[in-house]
XYZ file of C-alpha atoms in Angstrom:
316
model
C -11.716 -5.370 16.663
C -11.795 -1.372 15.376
C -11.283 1.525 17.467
C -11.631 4.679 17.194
C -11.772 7.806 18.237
C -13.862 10.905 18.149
C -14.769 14.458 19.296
C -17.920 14.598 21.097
C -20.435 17.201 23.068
C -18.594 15.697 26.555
C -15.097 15.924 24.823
C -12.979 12.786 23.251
C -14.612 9.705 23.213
C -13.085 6.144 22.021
C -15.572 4.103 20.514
C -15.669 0.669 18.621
C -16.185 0.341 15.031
C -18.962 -1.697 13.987
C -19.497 -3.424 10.607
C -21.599 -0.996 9.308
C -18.856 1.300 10.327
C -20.629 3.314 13.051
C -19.074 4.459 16.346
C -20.576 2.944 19.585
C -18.711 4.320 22.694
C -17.309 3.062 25.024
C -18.058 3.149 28.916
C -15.083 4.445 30.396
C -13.381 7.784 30.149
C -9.666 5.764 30.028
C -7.968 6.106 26.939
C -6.302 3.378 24.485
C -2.944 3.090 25.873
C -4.366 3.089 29.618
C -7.223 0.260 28.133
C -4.210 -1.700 26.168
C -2.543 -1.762 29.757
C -4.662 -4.190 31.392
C -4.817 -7.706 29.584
C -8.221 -7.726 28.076
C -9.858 -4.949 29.239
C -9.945 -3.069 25.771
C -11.580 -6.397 24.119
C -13.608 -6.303 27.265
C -14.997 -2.925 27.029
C -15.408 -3.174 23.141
C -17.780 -5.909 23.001
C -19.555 -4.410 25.759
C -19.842 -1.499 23.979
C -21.468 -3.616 21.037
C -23.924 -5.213 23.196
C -25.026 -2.480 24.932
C -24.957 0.533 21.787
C -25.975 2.917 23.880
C -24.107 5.969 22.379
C -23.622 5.483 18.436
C -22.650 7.969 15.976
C -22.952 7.063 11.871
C -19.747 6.851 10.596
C -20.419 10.047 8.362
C -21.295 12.022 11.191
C -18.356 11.144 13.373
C -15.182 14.048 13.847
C -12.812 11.485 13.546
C -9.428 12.015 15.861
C -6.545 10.007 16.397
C -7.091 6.821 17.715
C -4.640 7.670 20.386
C -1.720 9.699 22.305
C 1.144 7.529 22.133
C 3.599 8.479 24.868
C 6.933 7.426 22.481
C 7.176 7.809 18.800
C 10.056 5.737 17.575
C 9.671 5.621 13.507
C 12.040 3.085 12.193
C 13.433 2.278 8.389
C 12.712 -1.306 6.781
C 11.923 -0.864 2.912
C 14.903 -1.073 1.353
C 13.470 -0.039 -1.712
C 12.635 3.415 -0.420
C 16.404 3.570 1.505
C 17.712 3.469 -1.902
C 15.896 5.847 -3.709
C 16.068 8.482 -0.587
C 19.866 7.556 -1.078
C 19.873 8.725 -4.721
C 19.336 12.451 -3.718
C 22.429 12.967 -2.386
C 23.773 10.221 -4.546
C 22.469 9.489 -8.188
C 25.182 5.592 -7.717
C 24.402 5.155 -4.215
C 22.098 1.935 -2.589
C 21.100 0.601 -0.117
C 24.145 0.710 2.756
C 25.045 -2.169 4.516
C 23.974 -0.713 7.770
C 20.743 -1.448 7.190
C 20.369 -4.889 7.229
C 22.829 -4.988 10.359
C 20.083 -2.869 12.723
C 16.680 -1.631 12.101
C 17.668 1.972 12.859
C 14.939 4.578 13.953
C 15.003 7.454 15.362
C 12.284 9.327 18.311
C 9.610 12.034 16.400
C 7.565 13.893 18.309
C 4.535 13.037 19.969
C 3.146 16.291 20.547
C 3.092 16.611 16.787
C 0.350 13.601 16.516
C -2.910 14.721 14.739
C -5.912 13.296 13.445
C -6.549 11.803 10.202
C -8.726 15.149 9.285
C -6.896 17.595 10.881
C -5.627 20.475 8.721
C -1.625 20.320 8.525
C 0.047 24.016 8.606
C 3.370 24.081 6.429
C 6.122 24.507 8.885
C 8.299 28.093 8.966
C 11.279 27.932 6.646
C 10.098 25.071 4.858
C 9.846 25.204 0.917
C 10.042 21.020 0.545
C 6.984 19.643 2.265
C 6.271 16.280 2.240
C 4.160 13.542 3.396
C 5.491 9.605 4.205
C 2.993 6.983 3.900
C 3.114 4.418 6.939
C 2.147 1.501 9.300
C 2.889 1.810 12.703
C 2.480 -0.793 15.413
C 1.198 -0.099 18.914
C 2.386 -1.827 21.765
C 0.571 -3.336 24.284
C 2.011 -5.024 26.777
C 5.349 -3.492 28.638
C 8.325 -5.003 28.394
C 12.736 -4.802 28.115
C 15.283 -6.825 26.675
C 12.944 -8.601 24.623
C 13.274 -11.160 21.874
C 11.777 -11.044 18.515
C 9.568 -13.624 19.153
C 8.827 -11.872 23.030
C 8.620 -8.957 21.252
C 5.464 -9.715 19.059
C 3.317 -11.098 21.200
C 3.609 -7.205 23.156
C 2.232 -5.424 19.599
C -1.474 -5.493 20.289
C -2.320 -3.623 16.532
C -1.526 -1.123 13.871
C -2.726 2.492 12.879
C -2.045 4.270 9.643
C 1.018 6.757 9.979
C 1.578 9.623 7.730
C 5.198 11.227 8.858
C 4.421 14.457 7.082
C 8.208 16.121 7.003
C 10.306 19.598 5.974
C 12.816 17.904 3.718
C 15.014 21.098 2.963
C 14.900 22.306 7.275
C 15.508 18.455 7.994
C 18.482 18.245 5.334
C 19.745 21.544 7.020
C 19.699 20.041 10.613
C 20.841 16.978 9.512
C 24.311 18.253 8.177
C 25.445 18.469 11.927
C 25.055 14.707 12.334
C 21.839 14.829 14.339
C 18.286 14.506 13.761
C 16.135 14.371 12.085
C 14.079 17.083 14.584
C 12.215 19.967 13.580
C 12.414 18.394 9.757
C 9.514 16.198 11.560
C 8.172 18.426 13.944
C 4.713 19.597 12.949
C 2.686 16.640 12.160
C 2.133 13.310 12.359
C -1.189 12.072 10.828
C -2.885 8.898 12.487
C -5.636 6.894 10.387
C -8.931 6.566 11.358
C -9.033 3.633 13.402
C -6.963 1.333 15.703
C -6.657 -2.375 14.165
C -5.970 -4.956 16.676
C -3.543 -7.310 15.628
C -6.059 -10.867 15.708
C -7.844 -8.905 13.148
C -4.790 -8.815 10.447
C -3.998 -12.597 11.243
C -5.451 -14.230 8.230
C -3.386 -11.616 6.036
C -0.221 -12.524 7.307
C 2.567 -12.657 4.918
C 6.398 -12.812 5.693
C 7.900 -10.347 8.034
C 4.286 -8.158 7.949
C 1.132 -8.644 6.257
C -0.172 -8.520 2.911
C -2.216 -5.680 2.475
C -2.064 -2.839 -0.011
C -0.730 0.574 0.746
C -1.827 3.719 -1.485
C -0.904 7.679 -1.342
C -2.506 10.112 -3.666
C -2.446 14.236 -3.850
C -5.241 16.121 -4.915
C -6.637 12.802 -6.270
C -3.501 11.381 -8.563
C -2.025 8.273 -7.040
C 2.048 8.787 -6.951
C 2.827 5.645 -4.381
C 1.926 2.392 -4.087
C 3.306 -0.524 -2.430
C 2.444 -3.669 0.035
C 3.104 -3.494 3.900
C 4.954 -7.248 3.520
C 7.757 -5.508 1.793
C 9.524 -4.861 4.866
C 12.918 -6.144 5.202
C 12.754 -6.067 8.957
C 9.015 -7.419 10.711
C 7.501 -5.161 13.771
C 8.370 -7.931 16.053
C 12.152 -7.068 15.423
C 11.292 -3.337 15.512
C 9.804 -4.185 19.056
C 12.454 -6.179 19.938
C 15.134 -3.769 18.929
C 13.153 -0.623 20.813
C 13.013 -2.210 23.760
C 16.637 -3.017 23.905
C 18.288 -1.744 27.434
C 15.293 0.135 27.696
C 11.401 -0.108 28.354
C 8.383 -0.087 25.768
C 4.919 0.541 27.354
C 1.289 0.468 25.894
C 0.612 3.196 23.789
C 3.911 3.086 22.249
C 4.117 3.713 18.290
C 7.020 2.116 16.316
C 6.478 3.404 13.043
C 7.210 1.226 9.829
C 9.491 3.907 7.898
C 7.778 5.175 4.789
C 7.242 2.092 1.811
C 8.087 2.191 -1.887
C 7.121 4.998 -3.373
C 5.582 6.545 -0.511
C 6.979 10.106 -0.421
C 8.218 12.655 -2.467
C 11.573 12.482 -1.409
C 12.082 9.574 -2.820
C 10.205 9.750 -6.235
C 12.660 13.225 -6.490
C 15.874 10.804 -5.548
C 14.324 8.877 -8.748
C 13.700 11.108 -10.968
C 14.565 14.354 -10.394
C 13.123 17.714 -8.184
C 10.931 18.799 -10.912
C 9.079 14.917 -10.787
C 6.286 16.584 -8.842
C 6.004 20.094 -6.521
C 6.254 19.841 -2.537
C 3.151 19.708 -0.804
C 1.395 23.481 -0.724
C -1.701 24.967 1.164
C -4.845 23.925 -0.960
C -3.126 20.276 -1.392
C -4.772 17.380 0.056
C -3.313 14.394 1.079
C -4.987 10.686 1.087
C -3.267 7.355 2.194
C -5.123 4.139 2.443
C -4.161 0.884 3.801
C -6.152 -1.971 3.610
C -8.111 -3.309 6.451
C -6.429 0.232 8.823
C -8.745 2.623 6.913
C -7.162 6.158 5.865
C -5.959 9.519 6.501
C -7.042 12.859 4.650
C -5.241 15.871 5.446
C -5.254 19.144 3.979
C -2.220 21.538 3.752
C -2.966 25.209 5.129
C -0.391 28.085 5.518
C 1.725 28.200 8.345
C 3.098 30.542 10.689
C 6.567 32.717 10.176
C 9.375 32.044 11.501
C 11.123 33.840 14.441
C 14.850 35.201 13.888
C 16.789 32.753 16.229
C 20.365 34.039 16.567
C 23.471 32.465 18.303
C 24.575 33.956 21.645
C 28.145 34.325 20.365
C 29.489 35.401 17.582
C 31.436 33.100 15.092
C 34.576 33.122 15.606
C 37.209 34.991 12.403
């Protein structure tokens, strides 16, 4: 089944997505990660929802939101061929390092900074490198610790679109005192426009992920393309891995890491800064997935920054 969800006269609403596409509500206020909690409640309460129909909205007519708050944001790393290319900015020799087929390494964004697949996206202060990251993320659904791969991927109950839009040059800054990133990838992530449960990708299964067809275009010209089954590492080991010592819990996102070709940073690793301009207010950015719908976002003008001093002084 689809979910969605969308802004309504009483206020968020998730709904189920039909085959024509239309929205039919659903009849509870609870939202996805409090319906994914409950074995069967969300499949429940979505085919009721089909039966009954008795709030729809056309799809054109529907302000779409994010399918959901996720209470964790853990965005991971498994396309090699992106690693390297993000490699070659700081090195034009350097590859993929070894590290990354020993651990698939994430790190926690911010999920506060979640938006919806509409939503305009304000360039962050300081920021003259904007950039978008075209991804898959998995949602869990079942809690769970210390689980194994296998464990691990029967607690994913779907997938949503992810677009890690990110401040390359304040997130290069940050980074140079071995932490972060933080407010590199602070102002927005972009959900797609529906919630994919994961019976529904079964038949496209392919490898480590599934076989469908990833696309990111600005202002209408294509620059990235690539297949979700090109991850070296598969979402059950990304589950597995996050819940390691610690808890995952429904709701939970564990991003794929961007694919090949699937940001800017990476096509300027390739080929140099002047390959194409950061992302600027006017600019609007599309990424499709197959079968997990799309996001379209539109860059606006953000806010100044504040002067932010140190306490003390450094030292002669």
């Amino acid at each position: 089944m689809r979910f969605a969800r969308h802004m309504t006269a009483n206020g968020p609403r998730t709904a189920v997505v039909d085959d024509a596409g239309d929205l039919a509500d659903l009849a509870t206020d609870l939202p996805l990660p409090q319906l994914l909690a409950e074995d069967g409640l969300l499949a429940e309460t979505g085919e009721s929802a089909l039966r009954r129909r008795t709030a729809v909205t056309p799809a054109g007519a529907a302000r779409r939101l994010a399918p959901l708050d996720p209470p964790t944001v853990r965005d991971f790393s498994t396309f090699p061929e992106h690693t390297a290319g993000i490699a070659k900015l700081v090195d034009p020799n350097a590859g993929v390092p070894e590290e990354f087929w020993e651990i698939p390494t994430f790190y926690f964004s911010n999920p506060y900074a979640i938006t919806g697949p509409c939503d305009d996206i304000p360039v962050p202060p300081n920021c003259g490198l904007f950039d978008y990251e075209l991804e898959v993320a998995a949602v869990v659904g079942r809690a769970g610790r210390d689980l194994s791969v296998d464990e691990a991927e029967e607690h994913i109950a779907g997938y949503v679109i992810l677009n890690d839009f990110s401040a390359r040059d304040v997130q290069f800054h940050e980074m140079r005192l071995r932490l972060g990133p933080a407010k590199g990838k602070d102002t927005a992530t972009a959900l797609g426009t529906v919630f994919v449960t994961a019976d529904e990708l079964a038949a496209r299964r392919h490898g480590s992920s599934f076989d469908l067809r990833m696309r990111v275009s600005v202002n209408g010209e294509q620059l990235g393309e690539d297949w979700l089954h090109h991850m070296a590492w598969s979402f059950g080991a990304l589950a597995a891995y996050a819940s390691r010592a610690t808890w995952i819990r429904p709701g939970d996102l564990l991003g794929s890491g961007t694919c090949q070709g699937g940001c800017l940073a990476e096509l300027w690793g390739r080929h140099g800064l002047d390959f194409h301009p950061p992302l600027r207010p006017g600019d609007e950015v599309r990424t499709e997935v197959e079968l997990l719908g799309e996001t379209r976002n539109r860059i606006v003008a953000g806010p100044a920054a504040h002067d932010i001093r140190p306490w003390r002084a450094r030292a002669e």
